[in-house]
Short mmCIF file of C-alpha atoms and ligand atoms in Angstrom, two decimals:
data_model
loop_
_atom_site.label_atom_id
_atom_site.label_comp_id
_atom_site.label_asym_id
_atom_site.label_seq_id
_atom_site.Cartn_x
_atom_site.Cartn_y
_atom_site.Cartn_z
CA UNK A 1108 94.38 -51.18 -91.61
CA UNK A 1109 93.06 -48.02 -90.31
CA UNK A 1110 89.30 -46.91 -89.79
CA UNK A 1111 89.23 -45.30 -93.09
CA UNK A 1112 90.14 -48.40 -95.05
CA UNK A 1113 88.42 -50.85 -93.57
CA UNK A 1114 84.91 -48.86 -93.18
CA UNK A 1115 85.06 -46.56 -95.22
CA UNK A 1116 83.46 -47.13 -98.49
CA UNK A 1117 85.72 -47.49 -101.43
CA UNK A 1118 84.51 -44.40 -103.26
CA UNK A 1119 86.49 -41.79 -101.10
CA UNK A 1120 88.85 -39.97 -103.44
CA UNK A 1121 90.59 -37.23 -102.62
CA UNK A 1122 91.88 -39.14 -99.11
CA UNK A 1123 94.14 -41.46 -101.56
CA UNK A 1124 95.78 -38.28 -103.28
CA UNK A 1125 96.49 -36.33 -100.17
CA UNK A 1126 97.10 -39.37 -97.88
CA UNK A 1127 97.05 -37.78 -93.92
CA UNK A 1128 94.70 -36.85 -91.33
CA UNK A 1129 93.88 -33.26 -91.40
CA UNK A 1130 93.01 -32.08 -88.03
CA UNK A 1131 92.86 -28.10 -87.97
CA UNK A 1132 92.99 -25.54 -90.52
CA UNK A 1133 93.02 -21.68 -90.74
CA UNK A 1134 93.40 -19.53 -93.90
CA UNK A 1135 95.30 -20.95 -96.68
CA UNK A 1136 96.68 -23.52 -94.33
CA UNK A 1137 95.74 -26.97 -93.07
CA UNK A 1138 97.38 -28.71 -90.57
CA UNK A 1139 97.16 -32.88 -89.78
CA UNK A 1140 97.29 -34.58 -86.90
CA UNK A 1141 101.16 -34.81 -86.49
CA UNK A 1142 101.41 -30.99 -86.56
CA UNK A 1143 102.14 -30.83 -90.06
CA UNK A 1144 101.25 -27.48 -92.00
CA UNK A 1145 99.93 -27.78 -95.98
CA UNK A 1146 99.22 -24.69 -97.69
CA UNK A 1147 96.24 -24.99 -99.72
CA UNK A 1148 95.97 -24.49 -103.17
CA UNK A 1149 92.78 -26.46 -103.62
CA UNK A 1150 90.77 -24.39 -101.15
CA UNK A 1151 87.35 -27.46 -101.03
CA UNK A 1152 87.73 -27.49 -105.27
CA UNK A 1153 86.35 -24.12 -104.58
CA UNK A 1154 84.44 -23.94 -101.17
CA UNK A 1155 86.99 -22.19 -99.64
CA UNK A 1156 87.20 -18.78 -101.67
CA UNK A 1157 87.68 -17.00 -98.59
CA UNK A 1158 90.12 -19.39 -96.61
CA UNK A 1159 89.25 -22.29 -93.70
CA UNK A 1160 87.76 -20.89 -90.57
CA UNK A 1161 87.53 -17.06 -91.53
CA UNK A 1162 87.38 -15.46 -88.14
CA UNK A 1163 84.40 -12.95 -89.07
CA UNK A 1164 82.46 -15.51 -90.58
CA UNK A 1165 83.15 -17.85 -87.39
CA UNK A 1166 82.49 -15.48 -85.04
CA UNK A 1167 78.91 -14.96 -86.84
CA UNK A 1168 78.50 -17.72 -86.90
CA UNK A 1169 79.18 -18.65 -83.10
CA UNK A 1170 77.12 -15.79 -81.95
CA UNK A 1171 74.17 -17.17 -83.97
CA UNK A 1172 74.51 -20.61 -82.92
CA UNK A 1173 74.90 -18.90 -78.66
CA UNK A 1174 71.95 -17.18 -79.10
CA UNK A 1175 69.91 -20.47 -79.89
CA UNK A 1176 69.56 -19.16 -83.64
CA UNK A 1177 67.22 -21.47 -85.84
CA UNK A 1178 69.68 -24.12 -87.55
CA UNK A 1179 67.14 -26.50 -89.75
CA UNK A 1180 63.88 -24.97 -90.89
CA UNK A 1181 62.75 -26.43 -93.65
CA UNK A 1182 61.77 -23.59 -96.11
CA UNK A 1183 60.25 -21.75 -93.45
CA UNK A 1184 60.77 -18.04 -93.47
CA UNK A 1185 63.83 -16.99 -90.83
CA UNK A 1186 65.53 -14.18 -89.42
CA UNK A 1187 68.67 -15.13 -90.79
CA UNK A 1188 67.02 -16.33 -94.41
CA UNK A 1189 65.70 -13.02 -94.69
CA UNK A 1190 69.47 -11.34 -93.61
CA UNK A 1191 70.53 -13.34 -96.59
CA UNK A 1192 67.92 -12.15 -98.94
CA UNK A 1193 68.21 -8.63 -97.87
CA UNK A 1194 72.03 -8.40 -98.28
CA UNK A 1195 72.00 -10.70 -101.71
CA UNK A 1196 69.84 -8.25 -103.08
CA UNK A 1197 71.52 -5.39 -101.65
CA UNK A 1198 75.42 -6.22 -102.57
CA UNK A 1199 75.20 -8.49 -105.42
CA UNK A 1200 71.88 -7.82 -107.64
CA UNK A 1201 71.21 -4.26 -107.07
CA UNK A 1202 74.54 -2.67 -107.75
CA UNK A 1203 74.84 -5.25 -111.02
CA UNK A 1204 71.22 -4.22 -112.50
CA UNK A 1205 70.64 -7.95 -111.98
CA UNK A 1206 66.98 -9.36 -111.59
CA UNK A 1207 66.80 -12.82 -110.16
CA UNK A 1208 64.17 -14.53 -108.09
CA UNK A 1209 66.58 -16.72 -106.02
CA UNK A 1210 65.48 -20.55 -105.23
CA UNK A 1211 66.93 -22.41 -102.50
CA UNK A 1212 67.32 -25.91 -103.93
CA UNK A 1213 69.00 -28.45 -102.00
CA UNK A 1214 72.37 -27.49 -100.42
CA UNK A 1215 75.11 -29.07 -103.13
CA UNK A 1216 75.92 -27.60 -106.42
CA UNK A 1217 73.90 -30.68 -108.29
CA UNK A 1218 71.24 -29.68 -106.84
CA UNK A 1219 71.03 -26.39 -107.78
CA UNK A 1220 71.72 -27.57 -111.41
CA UNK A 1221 68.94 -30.05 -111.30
CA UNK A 1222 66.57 -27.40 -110.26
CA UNK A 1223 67.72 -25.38 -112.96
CA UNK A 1224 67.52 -28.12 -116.07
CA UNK A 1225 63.80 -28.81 -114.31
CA UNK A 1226 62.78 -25.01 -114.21
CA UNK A 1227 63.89 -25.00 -117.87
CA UNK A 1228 62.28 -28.07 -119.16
CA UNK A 1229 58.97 -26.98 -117.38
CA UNK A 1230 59.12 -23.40 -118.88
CA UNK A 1231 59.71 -24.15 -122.16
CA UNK A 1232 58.22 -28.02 -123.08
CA UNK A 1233 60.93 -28.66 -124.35
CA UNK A 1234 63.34 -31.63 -123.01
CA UNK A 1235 66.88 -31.49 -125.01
CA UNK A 1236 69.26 -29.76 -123.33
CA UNK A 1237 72.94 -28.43 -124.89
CA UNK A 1238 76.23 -28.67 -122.55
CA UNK A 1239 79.28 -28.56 -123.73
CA UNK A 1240 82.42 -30.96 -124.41
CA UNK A 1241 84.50 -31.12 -120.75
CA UNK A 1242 81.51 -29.57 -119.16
CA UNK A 1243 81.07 -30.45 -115.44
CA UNK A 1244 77.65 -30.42 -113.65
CA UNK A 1245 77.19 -32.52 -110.49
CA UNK A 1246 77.31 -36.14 -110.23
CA UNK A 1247 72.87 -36.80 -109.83
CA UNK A 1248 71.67 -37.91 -113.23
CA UNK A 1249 70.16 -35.14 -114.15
CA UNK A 1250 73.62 -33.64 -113.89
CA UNK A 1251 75.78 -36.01 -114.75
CA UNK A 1252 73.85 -36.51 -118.09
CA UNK A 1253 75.42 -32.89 -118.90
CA UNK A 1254 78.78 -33.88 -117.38
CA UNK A 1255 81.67 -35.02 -120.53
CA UNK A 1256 83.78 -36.67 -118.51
CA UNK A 1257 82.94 -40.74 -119.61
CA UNK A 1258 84.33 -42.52 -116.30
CA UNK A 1259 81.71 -39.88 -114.33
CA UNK A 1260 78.98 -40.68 -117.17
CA UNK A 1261 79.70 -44.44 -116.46
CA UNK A 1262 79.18 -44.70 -112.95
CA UNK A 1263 75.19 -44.06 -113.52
CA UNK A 1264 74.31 -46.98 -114.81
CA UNK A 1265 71.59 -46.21 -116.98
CA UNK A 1266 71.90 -44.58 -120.08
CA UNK A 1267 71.96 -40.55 -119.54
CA UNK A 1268 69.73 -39.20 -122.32
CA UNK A 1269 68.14 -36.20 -123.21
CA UNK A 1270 71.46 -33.89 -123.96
CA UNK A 1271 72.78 -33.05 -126.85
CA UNK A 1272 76.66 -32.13 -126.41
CA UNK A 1273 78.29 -29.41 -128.26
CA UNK A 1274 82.01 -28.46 -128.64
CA UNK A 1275 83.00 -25.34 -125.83
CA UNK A 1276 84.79 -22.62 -127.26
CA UNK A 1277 88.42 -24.11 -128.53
CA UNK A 1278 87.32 -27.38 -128.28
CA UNK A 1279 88.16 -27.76 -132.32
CA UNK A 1280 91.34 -25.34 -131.84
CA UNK A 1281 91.58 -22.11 -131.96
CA UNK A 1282 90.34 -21.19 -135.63
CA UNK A 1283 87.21 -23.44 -135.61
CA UNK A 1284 83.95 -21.23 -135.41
CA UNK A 1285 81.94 -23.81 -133.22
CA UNK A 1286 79.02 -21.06 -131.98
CA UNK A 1287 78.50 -20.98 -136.37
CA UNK A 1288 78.54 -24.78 -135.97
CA UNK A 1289 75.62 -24.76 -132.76
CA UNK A 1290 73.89 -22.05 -134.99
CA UNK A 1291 73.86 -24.66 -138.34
CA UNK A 1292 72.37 -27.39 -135.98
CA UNK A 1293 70.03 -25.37 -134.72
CA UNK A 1294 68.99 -23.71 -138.08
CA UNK A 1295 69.10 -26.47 -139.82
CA UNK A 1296 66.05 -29.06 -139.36
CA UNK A 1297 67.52 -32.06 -140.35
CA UNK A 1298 70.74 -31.89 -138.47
CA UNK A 1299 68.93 -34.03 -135.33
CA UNK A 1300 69.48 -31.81 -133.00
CA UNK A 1301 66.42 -31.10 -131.08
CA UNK A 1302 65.86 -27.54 -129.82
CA UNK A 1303 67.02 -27.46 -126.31
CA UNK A 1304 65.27 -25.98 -123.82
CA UNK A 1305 68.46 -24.65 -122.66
CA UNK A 1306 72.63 -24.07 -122.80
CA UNK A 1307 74.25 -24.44 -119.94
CA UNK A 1308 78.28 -23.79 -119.67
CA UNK A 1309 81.23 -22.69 -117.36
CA UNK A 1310 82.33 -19.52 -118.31
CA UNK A 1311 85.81 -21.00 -117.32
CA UNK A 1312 85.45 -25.29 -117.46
CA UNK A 1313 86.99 -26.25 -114.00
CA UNK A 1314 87.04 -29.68 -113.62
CA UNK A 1315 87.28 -30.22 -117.21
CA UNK A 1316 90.78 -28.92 -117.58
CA UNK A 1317 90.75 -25.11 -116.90
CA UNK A 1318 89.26 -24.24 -120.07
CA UNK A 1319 88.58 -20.86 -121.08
CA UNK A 1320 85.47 -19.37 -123.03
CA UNK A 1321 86.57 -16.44 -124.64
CA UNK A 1322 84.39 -13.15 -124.35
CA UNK A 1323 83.78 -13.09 -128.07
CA UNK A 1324 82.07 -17.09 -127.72
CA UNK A 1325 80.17 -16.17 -124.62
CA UNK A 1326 78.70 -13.10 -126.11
CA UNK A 1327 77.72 -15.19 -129.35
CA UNK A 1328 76.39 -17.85 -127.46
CA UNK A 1329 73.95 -15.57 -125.75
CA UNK A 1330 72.69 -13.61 -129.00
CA UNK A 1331 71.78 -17.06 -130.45
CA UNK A 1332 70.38 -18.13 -126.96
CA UNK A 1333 68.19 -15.32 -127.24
CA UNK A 1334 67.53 -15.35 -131.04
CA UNK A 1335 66.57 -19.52 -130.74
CA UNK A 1336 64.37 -18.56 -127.19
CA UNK A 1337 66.81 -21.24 -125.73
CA UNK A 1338 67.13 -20.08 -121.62
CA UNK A 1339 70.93 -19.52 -121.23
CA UNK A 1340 72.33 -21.51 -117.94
CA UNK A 1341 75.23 -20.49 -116.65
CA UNK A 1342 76.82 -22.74 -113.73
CA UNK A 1343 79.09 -20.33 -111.66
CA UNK A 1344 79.39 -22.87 -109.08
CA UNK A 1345 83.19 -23.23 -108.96
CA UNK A 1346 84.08 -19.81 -110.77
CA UNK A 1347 81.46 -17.99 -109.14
CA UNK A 1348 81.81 -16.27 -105.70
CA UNK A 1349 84.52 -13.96 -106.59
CA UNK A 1350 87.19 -16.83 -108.45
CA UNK A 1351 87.52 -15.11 -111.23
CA UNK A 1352 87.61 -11.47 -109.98
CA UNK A 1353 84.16 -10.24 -110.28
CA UNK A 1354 81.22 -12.38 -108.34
CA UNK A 1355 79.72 -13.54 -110.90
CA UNK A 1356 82.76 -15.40 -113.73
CA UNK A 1357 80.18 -13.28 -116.60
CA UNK A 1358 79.71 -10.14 -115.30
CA UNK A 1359 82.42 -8.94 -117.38
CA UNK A 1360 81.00 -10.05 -120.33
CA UNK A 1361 77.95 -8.23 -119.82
CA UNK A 1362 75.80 -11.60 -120.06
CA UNK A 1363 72.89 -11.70 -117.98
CA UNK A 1364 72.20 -15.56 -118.29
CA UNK A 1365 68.29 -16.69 -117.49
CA UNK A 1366 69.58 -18.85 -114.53
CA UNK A 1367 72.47 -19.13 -112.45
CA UNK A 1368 73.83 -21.65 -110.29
CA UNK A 1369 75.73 -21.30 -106.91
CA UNK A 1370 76.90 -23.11 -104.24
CA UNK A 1371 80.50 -23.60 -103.14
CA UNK A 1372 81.93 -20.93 -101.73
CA UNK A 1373 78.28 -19.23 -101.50
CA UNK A 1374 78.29 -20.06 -98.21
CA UNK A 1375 81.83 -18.70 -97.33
CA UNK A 1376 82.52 -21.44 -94.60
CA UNK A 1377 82.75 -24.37 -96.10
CA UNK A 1378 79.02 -24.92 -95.21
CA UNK A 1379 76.84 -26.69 -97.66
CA UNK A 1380 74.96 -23.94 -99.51
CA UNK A 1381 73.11 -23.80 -103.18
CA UNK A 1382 70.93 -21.16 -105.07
CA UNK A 1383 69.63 -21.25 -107.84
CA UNK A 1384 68.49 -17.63 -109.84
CA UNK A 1385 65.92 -17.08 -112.61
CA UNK A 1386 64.97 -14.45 -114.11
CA UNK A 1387 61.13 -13.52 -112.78
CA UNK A 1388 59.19 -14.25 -115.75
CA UNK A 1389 61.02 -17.70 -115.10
CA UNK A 1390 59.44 -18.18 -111.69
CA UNK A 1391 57.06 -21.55 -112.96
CA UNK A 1392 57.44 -23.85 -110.14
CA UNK A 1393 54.18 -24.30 -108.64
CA UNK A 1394 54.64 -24.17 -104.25
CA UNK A 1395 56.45 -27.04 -103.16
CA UNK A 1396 56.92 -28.55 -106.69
CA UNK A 1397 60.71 -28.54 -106.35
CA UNK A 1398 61.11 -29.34 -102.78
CA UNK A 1399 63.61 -31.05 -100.08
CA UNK A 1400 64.33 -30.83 -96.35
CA UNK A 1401 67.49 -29.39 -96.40
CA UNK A 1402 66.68 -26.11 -98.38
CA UNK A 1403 67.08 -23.49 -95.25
CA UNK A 1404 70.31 -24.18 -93.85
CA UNK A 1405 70.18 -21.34 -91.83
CA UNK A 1406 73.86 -21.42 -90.17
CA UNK A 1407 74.94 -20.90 -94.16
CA UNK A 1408 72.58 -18.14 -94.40
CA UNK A 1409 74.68 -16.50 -91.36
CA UNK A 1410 78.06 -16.91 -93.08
CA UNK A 1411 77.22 -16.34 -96.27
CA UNK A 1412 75.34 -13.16 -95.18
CA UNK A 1413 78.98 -12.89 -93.25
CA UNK A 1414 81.02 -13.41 -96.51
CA UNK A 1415 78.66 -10.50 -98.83
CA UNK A 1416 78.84 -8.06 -95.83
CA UNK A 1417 83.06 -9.01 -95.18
CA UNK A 1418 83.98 -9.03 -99.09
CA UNK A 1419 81.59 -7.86 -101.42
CA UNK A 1420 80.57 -3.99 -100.02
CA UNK A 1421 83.62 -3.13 -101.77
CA UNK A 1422 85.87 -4.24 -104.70
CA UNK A 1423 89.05 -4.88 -102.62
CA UNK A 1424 88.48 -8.78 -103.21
CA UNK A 1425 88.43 -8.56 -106.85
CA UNK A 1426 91.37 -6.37 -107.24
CA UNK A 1427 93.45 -8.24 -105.27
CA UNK A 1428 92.24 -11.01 -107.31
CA UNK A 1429 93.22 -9.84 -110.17
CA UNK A 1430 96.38 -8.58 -108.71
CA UNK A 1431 97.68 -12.25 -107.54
CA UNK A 1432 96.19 -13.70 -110.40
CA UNK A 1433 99.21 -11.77 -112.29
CA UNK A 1434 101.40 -13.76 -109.99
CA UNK A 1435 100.27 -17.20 -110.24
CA UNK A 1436 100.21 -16.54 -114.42
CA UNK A 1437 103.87 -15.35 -114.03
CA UNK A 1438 105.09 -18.68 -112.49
CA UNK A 1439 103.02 -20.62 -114.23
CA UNK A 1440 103.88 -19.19 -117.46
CA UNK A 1441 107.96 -19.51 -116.32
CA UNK A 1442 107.22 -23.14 -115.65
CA UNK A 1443 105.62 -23.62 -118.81
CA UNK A 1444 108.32 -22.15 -121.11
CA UNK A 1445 110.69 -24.41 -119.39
CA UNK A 1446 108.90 -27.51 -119.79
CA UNK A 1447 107.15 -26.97 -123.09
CA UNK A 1448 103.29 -26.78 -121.36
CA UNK A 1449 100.46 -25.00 -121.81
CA UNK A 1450 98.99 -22.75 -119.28
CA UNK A 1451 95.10 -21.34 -118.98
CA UNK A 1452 93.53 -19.75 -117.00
CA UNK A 1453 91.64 -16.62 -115.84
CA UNK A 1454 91.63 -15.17 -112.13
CA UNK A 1455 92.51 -17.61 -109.45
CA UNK A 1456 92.13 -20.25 -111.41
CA UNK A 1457 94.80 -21.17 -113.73
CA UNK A 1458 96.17 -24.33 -115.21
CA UNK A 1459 99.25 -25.88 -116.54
CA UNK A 1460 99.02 -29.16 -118.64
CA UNK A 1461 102.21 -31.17 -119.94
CA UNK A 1462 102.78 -32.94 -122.59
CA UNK A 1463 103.21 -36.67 -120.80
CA UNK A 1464 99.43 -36.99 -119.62
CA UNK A 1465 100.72 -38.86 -116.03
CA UNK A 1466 102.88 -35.72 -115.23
CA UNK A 1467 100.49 -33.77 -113.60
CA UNK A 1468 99.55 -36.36 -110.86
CA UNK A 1469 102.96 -36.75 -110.26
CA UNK A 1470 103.10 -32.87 -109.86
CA UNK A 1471 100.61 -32.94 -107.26
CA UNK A 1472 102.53 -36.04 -104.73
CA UNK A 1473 105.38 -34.29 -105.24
CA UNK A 1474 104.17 -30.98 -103.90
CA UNK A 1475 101.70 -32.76 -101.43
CA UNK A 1476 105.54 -34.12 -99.91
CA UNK A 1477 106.50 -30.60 -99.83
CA UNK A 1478 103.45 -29.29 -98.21
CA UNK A 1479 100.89 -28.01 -100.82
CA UNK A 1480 97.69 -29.31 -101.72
CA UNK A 1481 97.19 -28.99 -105.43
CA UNK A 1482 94.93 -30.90 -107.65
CA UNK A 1483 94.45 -31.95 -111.23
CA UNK A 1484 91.99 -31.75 -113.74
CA UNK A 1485 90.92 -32.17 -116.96
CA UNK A 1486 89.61 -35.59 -119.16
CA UNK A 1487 92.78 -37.13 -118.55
CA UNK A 1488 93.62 -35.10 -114.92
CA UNK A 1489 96.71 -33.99 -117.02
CA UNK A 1490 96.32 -30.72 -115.33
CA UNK A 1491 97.63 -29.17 -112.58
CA UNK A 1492 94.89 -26.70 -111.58
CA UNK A 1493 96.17 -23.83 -108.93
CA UNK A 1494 93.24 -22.57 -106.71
CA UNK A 1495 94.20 -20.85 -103.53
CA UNK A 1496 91.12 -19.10 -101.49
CA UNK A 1497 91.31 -15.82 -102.72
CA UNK A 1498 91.90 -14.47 -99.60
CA UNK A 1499 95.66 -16.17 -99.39
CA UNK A 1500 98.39 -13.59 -97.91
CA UNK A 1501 100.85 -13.13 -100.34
CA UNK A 1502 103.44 -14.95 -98.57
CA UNK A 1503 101.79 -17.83 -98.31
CA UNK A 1504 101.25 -17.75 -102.31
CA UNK A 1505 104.76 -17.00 -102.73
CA UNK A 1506 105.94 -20.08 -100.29
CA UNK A 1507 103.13 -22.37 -102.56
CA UNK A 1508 103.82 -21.17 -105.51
CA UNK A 1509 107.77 -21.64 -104.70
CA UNK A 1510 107.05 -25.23 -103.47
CA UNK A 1511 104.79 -26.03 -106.83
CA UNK A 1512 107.92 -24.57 -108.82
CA UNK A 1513 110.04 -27.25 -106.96
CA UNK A 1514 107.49 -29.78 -107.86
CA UNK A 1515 107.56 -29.59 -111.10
CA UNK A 1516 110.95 -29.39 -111.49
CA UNK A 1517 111.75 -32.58 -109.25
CA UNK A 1518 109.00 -34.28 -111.21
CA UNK A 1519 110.65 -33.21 -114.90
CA UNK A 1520 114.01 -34.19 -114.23
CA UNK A 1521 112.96 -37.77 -113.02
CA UNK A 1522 111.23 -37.70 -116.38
CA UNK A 1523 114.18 -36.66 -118.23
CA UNK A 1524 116.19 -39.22 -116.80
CA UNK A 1525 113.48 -42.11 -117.06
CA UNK A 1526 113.08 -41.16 -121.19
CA UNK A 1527 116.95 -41.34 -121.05
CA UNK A 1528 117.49 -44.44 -119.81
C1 PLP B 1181 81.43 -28.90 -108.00
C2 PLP B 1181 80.60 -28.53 -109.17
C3 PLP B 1181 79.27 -28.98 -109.31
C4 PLP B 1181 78.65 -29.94 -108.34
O1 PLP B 1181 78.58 -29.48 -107.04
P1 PLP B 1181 78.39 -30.54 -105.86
O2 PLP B 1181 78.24 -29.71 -104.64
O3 PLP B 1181 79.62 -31.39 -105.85
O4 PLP B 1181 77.17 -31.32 -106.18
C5 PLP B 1181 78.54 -28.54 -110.39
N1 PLP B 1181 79.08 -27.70 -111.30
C6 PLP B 1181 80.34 -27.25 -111.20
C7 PLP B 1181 80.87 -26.32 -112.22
C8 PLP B 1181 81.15 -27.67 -110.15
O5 PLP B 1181 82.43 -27.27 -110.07
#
């Protein structure tokens, strides 16, 4: 039995789906400890927007770390904290109209959504909160009380309370109005829903199956945000960071949500890295109300300042987003008139789901054989979700998406023979 088995806890995951040793990795490719090369279509479920080991960021982030840079300060005030604010503001808020005061929370993505339900709770009195059907938050309770999925929600132990979950956009099909159902609940003062403090969605639901909120739902959910005073969350922490095309999943939508959540691939570099944004009249914590040791990562602040100065100074990124987006839609949508699935998605994130729930998992051994790391996802992970960093060459998305292509055709002709026998 090897190290991992026999002291590691049972709760590691991902290790059991993509069974090796990873040693090295560069780009859009990992490599294990027999010399093996993967390319990677999971890129850190979205940590890894810009590849492993980006050589601008790591050289940044060497220098820093050589010249005896600060690494843990508490929420001190730094050289490199203020780099980051400077350039945030700078690249991403100015040039967007966007006005944020930006909170460092602790470094993971539940974090930053804990800080956010707490902000909102405090601001308005309120303590109801609305998320959405295949929402996914962050494992904390706070967090996981928003999160759908019901083997997450039963790992906590206790009962999760104080949410109030809503169908997401074509949760009831297609033709189902569900933003005229929210509005009858919250009109209506006998329907037992009390008024949240606030919404809080993915603009595209990762983990719950690569579902999509249309514009036209997004935009209605934030006129009856606004019209209700409910504060409008929106968690870009896996579509964020340039996923979808833009850096922020709703700029196109013109939504300014009330807070934001980031993390991931905020950092760049794999580093763990959250913010949370409010608008200013927001701003209600009282000094060190929200507080925790690990709040100035400052080697994060260095790549992350890194990533905004490498990517986001121009929209190269985003077009070529949007550009290889068009290519992983192609195959996917080839695939899927083949094999009768569906396919959603929007930027570099896009999904295919089969009919037979067990298919996808399949999908992802077989490829993981080949030499590609995809995962699934959704309620029953009866999704294959694609997520390359966005920064993959387009060789190596060809050679993926060629070896995913295999996959699932391996995979659906051992079906076809199985229901045949
Ligand atoms: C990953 C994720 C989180 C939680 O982030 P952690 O760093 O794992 O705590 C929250 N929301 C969304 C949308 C995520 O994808």
């Amino acid at each position: 039995m090897d190290i991992f088995e026999r002291l590691e806890s049972n709760v590691r995951g991902y290790c059991r789906a993509f069974p090796t040793v990873f040693e090295t990795a560069s780009g859009h490719t990992m490599i294990d400890e027999s010399g093996r090369e993967y390319i990677d279509f999971f890129a850190g479920a979205g940590a890894l927007n810009y590849g492993h080991n980006h050589p601008v960021l790591k050289r940044r982030l060497i220098e820093y770390l050589s010249g005896n840079g600060i690494v843990h300060s508490l929420d001190m005030a730094t050289s490199a904290k203020r780099r980051f604010l400077d350039t945030f503001e700078e690249v991403i808020l100015q040039p967007r109209n966007l006005d944020y005061k930006v909170m460092f929370p602790g470094p993971t993505g539940t974090n930053s959504v804990e800080a956010a339900l707490k902000l909102a709770r405090k601001v308005t009195g309120r303590h109801n909160i609305v998320s959405f059907t295949n929402g996914f938050h962050g494992m904390t309770l706070g967090s996981l009380a928003l999160t759908g999925n019901s083997g997450k929600r039963a790992g906590a132990g206790v009962p999760l309370s104080h949410v109030s979950h809503m169908p997401y956009c074509d949760y009831l099909g297609t033709e189902a109005d569900t933003i005229a159902q929210l509005e009858r609940f919250l009109e209506d003062s006998s329907s037992g829903l009390d008024l949240p403090a606030a919404f809080i969605l993915e603009t595209v639901q990762a983990e719950g199956g690569v579902n999509v909120a249309t514009s036209g739902w997004l935009k209605a959910l934030a006129e009856l945000a606004a019209r209700y005073e409910v504060l409008l969350i929106v968690d870009d922490i896996q579509v964020g960071c340039g996923r979808t095309g833009p850096f922020f999943s709703f700029e196109s939508f013109g939504l300014q949500p009330d807070i934001v959540c980031l993390s991931k691939s905020l950092s760049g570099y794999g580093l763990p890295f959250a913010i949370t944004l409010m608008k200013p009249h927001l701003d209600a914590f009282d000094p060190g109300e929200h507080n925790g040791t690990f709040r100035g990562h400052n080697a994060a602040f260095v790549t992350a300042t890194a990533a905004l100065d490498e990517f986001w100074r121009d929209d190269e990124l985003s077009r070529k987003v949007h550009r290889d987006a068009e290519l992983i839609r192609d195959t996917l949508l080839d695939l899927a008139t083949d094999y009768d699935a569906e396919i959603r998605g929007r930027g570099m994130i896009q999904g295919i789901q089969f009919e037979t729930p067990d298919v996808a998992s399949e999908i992802s051994r077989a490829a993981f054989e080949r030499g590609l790391i995809i995962e699934t996802a959704g309620p029953k992970d009866d999704v294959v979700k694609a997520l390359p960093p966005l920064t993959i060459t387009d060789e190596g998305l060809r050679e993926g998406l060629g070896i995913l292509r295999e996959s699932v055709e391996a995979v659906m002709s051992r079906e076809f023979v199985d229901s045949n026998r």
